[in-house]
Short mmCIF file of C-alpha atoms and ligand atoms in Angstrom, two decimals:
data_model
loop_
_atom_site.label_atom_id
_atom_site.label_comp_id
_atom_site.label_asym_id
_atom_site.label_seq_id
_atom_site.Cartn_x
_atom_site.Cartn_y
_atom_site.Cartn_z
CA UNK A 1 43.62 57.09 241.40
CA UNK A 2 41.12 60.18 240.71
CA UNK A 3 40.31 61.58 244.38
CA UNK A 4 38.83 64.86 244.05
CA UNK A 5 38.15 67.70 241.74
CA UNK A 6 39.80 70.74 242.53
CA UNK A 7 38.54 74.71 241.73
CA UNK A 8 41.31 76.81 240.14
CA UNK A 9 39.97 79.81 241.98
CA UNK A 10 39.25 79.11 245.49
CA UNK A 11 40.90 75.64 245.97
CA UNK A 12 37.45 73.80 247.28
CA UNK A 13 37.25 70.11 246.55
CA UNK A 14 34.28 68.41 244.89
CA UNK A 15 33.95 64.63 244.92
CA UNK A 16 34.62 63.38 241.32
CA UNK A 17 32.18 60.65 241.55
CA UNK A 18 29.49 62.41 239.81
CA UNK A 19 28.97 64.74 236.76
CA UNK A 20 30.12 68.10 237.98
CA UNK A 21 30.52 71.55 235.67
CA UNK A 22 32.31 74.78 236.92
CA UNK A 23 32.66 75.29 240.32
CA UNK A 24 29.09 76.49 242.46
CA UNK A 25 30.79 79.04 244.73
CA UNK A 26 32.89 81.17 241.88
CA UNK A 27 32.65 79.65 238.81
CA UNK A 28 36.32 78.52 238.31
CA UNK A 29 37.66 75.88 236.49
CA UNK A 30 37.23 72.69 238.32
CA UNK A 31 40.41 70.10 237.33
CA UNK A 32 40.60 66.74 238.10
CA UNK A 33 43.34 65.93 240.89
CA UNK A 34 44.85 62.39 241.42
CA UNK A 35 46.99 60.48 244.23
CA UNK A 36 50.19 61.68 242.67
CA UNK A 37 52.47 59.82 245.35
CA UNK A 38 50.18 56.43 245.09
CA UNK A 39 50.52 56.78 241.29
CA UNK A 40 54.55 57.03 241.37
CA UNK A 41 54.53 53.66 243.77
CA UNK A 42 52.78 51.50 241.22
CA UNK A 43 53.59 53.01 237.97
CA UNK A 44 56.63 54.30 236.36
CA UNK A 45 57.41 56.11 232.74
CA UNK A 46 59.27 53.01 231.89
CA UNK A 47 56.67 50.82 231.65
CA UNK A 48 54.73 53.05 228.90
CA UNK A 49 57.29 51.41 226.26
CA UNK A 50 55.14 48.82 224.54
CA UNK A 51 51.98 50.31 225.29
CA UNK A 52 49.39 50.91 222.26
CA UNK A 53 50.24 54.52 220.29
CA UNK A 54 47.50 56.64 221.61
CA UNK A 55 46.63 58.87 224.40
CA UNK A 56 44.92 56.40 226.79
CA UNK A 57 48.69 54.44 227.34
CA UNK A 58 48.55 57.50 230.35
CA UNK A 59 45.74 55.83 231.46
CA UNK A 60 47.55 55.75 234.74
CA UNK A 61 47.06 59.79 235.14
CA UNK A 62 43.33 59.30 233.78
CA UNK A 63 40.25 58.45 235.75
CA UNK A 64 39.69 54.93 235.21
CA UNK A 65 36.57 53.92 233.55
CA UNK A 66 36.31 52.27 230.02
CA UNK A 67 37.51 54.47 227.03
CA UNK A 68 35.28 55.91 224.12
CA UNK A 69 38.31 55.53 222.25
CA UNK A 70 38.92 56.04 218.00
CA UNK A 71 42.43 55.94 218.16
CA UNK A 72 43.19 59.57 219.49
CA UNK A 73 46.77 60.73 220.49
CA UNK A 74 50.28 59.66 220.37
CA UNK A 75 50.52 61.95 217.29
CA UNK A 76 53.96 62.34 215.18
CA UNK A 77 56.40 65.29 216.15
CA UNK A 78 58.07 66.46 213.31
CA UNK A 79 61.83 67.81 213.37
CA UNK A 80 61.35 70.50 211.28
CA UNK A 81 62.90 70.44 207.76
CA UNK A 82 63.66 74.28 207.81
CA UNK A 83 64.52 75.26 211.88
CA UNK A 84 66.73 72.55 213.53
CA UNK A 85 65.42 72.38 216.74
CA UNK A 86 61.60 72.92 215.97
CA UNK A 87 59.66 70.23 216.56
CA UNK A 88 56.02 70.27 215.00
CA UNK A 89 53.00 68.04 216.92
CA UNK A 90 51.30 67.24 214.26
CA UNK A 91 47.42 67.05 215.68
CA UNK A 92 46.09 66.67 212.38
CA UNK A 93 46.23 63.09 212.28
CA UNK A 94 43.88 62.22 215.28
CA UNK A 95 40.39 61.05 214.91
CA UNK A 96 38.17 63.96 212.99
CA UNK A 97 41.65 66.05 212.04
CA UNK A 98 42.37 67.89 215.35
CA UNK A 99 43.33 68.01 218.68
CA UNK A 100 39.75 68.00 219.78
CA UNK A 101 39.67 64.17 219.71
CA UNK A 102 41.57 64.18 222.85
CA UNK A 103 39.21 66.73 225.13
CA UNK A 104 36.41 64.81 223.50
CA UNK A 105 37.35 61.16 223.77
CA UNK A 106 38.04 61.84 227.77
CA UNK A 107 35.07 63.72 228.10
CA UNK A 108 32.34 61.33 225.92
CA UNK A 109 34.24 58.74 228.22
CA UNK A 110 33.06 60.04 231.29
CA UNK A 111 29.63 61.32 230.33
CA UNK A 112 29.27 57.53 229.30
CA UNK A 113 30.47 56.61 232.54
CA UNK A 114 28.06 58.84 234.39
CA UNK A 115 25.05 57.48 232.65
CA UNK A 116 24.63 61.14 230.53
CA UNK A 117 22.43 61.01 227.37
CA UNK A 118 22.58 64.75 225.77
CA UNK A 119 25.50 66.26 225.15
CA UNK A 120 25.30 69.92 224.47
CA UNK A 121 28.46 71.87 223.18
CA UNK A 122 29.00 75.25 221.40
CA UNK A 123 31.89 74.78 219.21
CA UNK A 124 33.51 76.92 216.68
CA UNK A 125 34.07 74.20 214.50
CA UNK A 126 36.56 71.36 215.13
CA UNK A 127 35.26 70.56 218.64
CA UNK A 128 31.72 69.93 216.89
CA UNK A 129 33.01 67.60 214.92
CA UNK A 130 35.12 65.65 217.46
CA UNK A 131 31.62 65.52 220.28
CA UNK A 132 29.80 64.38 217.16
CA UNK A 133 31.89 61.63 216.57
CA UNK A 134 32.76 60.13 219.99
CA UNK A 135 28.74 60.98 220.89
CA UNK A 136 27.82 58.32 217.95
CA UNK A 137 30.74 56.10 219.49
CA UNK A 138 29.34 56.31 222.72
CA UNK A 139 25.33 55.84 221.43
CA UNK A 140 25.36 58.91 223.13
CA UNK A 141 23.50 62.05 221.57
CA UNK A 142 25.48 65.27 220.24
CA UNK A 143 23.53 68.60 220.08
CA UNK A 144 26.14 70.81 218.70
CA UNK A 145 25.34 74.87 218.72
CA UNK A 146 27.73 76.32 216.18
CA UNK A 147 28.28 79.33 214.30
CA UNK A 148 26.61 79.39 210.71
CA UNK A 149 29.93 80.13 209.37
CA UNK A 150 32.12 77.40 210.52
CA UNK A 151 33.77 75.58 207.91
CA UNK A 152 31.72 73.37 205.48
CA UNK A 153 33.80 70.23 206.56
CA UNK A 154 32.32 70.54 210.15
CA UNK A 155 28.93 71.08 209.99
CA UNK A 156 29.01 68.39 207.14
CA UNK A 157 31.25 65.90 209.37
CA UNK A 158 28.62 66.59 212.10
CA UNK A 159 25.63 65.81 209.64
CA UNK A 160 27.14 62.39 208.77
CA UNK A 161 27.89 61.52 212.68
CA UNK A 162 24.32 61.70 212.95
CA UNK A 163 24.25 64.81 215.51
CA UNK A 164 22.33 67.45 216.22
CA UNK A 165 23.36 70.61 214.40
CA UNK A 166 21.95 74.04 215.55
CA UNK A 167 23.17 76.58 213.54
CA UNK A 168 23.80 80.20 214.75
CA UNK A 169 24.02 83.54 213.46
CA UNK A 170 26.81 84.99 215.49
CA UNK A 171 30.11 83.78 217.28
CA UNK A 172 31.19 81.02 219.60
CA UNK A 173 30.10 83.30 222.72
CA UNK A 174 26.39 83.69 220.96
CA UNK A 175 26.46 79.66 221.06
CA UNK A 176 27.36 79.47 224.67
CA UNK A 177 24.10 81.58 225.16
CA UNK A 178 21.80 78.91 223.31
CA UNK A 179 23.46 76.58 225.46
CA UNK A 180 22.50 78.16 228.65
CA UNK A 181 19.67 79.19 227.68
CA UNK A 182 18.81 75.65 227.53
CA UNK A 183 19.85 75.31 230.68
CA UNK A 184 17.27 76.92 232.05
CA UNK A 185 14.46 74.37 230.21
CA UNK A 186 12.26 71.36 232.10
CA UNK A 187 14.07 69.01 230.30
CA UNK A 188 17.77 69.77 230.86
CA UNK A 189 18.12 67.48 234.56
CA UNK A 190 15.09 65.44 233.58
CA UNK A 191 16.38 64.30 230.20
CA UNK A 192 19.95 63.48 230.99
CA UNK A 193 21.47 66.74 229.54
CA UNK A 194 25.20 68.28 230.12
CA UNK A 195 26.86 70.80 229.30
CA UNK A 196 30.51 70.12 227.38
CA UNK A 197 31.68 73.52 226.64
CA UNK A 198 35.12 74.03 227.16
CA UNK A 199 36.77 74.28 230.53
CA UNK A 200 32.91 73.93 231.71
CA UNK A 201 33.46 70.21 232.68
CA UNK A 202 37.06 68.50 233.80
CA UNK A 203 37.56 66.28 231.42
CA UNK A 204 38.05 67.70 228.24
CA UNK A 205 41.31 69.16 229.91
CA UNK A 206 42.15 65.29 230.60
CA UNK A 207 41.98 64.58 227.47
CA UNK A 208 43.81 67.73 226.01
CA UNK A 209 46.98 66.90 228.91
CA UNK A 210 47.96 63.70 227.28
CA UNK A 211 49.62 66.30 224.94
CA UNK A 212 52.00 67.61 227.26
CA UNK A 213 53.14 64.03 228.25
CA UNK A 214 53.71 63.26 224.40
CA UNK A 215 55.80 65.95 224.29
CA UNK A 216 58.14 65.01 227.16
CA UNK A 217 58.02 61.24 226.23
CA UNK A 218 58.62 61.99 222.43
CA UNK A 219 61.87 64.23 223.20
CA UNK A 220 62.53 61.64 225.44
CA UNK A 221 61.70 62.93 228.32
CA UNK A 222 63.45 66.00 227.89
CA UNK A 223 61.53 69.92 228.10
CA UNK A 224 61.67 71.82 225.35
CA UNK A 225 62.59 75.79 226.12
CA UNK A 226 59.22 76.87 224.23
CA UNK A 227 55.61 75.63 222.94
CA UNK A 228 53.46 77.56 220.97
CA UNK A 229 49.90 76.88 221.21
CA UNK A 230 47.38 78.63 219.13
CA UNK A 231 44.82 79.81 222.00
CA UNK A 232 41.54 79.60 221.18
CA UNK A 233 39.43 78.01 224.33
CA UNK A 234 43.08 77.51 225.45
CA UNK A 235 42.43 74.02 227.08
CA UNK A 236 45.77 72.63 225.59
CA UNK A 237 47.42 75.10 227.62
CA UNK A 238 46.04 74.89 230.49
CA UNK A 239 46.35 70.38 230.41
CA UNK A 240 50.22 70.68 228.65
CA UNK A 241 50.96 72.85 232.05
CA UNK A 242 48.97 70.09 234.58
CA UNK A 243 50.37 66.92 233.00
CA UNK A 244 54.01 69.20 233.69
CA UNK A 245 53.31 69.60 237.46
CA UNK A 246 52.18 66.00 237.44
CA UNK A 247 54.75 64.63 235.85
CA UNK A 248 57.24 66.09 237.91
CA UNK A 249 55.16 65.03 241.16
CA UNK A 250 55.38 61.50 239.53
CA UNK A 251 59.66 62.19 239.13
CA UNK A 252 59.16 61.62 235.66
CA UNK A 253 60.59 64.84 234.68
CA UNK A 254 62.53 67.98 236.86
CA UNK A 255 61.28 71.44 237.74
CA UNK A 256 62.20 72.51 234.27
CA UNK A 257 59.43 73.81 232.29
CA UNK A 258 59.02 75.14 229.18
CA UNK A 259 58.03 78.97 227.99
CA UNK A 260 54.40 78.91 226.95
CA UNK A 261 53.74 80.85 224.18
CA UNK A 262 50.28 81.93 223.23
CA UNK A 263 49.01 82.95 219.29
CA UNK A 264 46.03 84.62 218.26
CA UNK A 265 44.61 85.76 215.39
CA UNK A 266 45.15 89.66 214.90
CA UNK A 267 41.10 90.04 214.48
CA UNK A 268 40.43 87.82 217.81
CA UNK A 269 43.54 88.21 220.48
CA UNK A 270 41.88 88.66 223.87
CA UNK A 271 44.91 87.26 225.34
CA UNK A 272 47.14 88.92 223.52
CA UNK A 273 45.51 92.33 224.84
CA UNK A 274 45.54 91.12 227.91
CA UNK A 275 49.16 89.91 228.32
CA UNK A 276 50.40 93.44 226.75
CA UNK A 277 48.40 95.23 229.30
CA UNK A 278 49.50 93.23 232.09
CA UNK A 279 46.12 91.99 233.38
CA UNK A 280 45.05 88.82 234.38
CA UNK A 281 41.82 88.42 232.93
CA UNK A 282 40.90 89.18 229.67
CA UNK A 283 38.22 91.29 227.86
CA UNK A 284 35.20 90.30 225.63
CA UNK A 285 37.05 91.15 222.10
CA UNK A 286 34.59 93.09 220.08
CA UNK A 287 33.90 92.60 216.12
CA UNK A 288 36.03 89.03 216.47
CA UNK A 289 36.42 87.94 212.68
CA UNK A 290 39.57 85.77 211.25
CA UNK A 291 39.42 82.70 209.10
CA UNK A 292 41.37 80.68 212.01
CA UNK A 293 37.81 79.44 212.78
CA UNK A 294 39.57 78.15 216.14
CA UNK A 295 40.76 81.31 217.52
CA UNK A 296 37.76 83.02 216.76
CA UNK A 297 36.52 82.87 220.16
CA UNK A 298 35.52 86.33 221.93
CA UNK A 299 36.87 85.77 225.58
CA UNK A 300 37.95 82.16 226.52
CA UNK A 301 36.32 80.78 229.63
CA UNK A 302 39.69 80.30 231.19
CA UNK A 303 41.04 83.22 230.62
CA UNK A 304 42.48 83.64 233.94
CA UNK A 305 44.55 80.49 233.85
CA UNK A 306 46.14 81.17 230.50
CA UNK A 307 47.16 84.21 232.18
CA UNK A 308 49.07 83.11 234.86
CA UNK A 309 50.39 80.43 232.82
CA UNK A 310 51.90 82.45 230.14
CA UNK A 311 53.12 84.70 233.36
CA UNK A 312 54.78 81.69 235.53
CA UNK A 313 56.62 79.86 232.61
CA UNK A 314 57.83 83.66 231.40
CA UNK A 315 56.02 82.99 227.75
CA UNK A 316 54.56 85.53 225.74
CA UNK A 317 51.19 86.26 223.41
CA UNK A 318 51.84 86.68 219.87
CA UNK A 319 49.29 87.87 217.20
CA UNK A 320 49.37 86.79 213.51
CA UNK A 321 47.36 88.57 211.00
CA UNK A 322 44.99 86.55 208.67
CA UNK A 323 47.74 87.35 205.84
CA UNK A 324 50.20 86.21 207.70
CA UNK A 325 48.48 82.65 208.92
CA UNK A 326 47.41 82.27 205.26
CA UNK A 327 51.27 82.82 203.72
CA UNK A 328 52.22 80.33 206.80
CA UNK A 329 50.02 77.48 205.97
CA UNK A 330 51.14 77.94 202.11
CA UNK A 331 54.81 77.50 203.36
CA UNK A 332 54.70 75.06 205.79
CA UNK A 333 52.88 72.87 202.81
CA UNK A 334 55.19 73.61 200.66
CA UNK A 335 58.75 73.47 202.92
CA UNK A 336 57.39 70.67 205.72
CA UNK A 337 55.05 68.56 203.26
CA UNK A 338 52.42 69.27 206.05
CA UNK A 339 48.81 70.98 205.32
CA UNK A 340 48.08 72.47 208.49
CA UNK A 341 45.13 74.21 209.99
CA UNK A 342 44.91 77.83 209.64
CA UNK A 343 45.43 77.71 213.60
CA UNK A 344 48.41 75.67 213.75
CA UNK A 345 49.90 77.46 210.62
CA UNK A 346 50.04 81.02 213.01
CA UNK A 347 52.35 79.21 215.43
CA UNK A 348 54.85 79.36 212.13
CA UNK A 349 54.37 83.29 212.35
CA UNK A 350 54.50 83.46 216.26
CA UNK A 351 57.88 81.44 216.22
CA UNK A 352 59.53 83.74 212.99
CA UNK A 353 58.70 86.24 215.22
CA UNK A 354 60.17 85.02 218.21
CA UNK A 355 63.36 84.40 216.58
CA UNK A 356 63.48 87.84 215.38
CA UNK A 357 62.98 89.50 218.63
CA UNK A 358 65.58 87.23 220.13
CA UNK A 359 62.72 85.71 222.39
CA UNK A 360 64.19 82.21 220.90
CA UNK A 361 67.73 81.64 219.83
CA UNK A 362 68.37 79.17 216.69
CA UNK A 363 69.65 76.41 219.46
CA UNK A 364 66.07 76.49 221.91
CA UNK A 365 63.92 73.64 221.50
CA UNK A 366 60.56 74.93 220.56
CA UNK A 367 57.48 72.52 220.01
CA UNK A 368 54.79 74.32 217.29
CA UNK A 369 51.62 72.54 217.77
CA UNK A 370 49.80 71.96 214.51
CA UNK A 371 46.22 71.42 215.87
CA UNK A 372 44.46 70.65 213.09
CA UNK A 373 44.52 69.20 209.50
CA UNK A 374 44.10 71.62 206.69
CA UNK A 375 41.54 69.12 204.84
CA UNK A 376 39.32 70.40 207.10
CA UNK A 377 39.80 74.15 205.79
CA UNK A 378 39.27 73.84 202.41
CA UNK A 379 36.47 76.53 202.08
CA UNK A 380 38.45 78.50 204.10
CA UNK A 381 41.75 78.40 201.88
CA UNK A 382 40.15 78.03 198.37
CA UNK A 383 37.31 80.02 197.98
CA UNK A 384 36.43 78.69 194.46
CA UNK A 385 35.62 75.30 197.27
CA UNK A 386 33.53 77.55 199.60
CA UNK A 387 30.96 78.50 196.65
CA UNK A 388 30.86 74.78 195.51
CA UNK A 389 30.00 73.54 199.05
CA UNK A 390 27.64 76.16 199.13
CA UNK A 391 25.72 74.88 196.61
CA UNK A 392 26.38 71.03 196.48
CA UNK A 393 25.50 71.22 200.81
CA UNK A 394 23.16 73.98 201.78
CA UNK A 395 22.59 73.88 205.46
CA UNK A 396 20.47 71.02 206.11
CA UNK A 397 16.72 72.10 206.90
CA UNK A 398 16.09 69.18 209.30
CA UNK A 399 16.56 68.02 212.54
CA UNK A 400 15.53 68.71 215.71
CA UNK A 401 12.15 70.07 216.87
CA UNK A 402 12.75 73.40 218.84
CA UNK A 403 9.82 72.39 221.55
CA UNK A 404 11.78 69.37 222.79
CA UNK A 405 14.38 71.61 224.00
CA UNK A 406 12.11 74.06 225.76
CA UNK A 407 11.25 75.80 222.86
CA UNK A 408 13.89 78.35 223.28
CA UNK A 409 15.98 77.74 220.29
CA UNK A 410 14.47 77.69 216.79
CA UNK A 411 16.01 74.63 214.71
CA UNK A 412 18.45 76.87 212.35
ZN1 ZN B 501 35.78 77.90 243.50
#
């Protein structure tokens, strides 16, 4: 029931038949669009009772071809034990502890389909991890470009998936330079090469929608008044809002939508800026440094639709300082019985903050999307773990040679 692709900028269609990136006249976002009003006559949200517990029962709103699938979605949401009302999606408990799996699985899937071999990505951490995986699912190959900092658990998750690790001394936005870079080498169209950075192909944002229907199916079909979605690339945004319109095209749900709330980390919030200075793109955030490895990203790629998102559901963009995300995580382990990502964690501090401004009252429904597992963090939250990693896994001195990717990028 996929027709077309569709650019978020200028509205052009692009046959979804073939690999395709960002759009060639503008650059936009190019999302996947489907026969809405075919899909309604065969298919109803009735008949997803039964179906197996993960994200591909939607299959109906996916492009059909065969799933690189490890069990990704359908996640548990939590009533919390301290706010009634809150609801946490707890996206630690997909494949490779976070939401990536989702993006990832839809996106290996159709790279697969296409016939792709290389998949590049620049990933701040989790996203590595989640390409590495499906990649090695797929017997496709993963060259991951990521920040020498990451966490230990994903550069080491990466090793053991058998990818390609390129380490790189600077941000997620320095990463997304190797990768174009690359780009620009012999090899990239004769070799089978593509580029999976976020909001760079359609799919991911496939992948990442399946959390907005969860949401609705889990509250049984019922909106909640808020989400609050820690914003890093911001593709969970931007897929909870499509799988919305869709859903109500389909008559699963009304016009009803919830308030989309953006957090950031206080030392990367590009959004935030943004949003309190009333413009709809945001700026390259200078010095970007928080241990919320996930919202460490300079200026997301979609900038422009988070924007008008956060604008048309009348949400907000909310801040958290590293303090703050770090006391969060340490109560929500200790109150919920959940160890959360650092990232998932600041939605805690976005909400108490909410509250407190009277943004929510104690009786709105607000969904706080844990994205991550906090396994994943442990350097991160126990720094006694970070210089034992250090030493027991120093950054592997292998891998690939530099001259079969144009030799552009050295190997570390
Ligand atoms: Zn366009």
């Amino acid at each position: 029931m996929l027709t077309h692709l569709e650019c978020t900028r200028c509205g052009e269609h692009y046959p979804a038949d073939r690999p395709q990136s960002v759009c060639p006249k503008d650059a936009g976002v190019l999302y996947a669009r489907y026969d809405l009003a075919a899909i309604k006559r065969s298919f109803s949200s009735a008949r997803l009772a039964g179906r197996a517990p993960t994200m591909w029962r939607y299959d109906a709103v996916l492009p059909a071809a065969n799933p690189v699938s490890l069990g990704e979605g359908f996640t548990p949401m939590l009533a919390s034990r301290e706010f009634p009302n809150v609801f946490i999606k707890d996206e630690g408990l997909n494949p490779t502890g976070s939401f990536k799996a989702r993006g990832l699985s839809a996106c290996v899937t159709m790279a697969r389909h296409f016939g792709l071999k290389k998949l590049a990505i620049p990933s701040a951490g989790n996203a590595a991890g989640a390409l590495a995986a499906y990649a090695t699912a797929a017997g496709l190959e993963a060259h991951i470009f990521m920040p020498k900092d990451v966490p230990a658990a994903n550069r080491i998750e990466c090793d053991y998936y058998d990818a390609h690790v390129i380490l790189v001394d600077g941000l997620i936005s320095d990463c997304a330079k190797k990768v174009a870079d690359l780009k620009q080498s012999d090899s990239w169209n004769k070799d089978g090469w593509f580029d999976v950075s976020t909001t760079k192909e359609p799919y991911r944002v496939e992948g990442k929608k399946t959390m907005g229907y969860e949401v609705a199916e889990q509250l049984g079909w019922r909106i909640p008044q808020g989400i609050i979605y820690p914003t890093g690339g911001g593709v969970g945004l931007l897929g909870m809002w499509k799988a919305f319109e869709e859903m109500e095209a389909l008559g699963w749900i009304g016009s009803e939508r919830p308030k989309m709330i953006t957090v950031q980390s206080a030392g990367c919030a590009p959004i935030v800026k943004a949003w309190d200075e009333h413009k709809s793109s945001a700026e390259m955030w200078p010095h970007a440094a928080t241990l919320a490895s996930g919202l460490r990203v300079p200026k997301p790629y979609a900038d422009y639709l988070i924007l008008d998102i956060l604008k048309k559901s009348r949400g907000t963009a909310v801040s958290a300082t590293d303090e703050e995300i770090l006391e969060a995580t340490r109560h929500w382990a200790k109150m919920e019985g959940l160890f959360a990502a650092p990232e998932g964690a600041a939605c805690l501090v976005a909400y108490r903050k909410l509250r407190a401004s009277s943004f929510f009252k104690p009786e709105d429904t607000v969904v706080l999307f844990n994205t991550g597992s906090g396994l994943k963090y442990l350097d991160v939250l126990d720094p006694s773990v970070a210089r034992t990693l250090v030493s027991a896994f120093p950054a592997p001195a292998k891998r690939p040679a530099p001259r079969q990717i144009g030799g552009i990028i050295g190997p570390y």
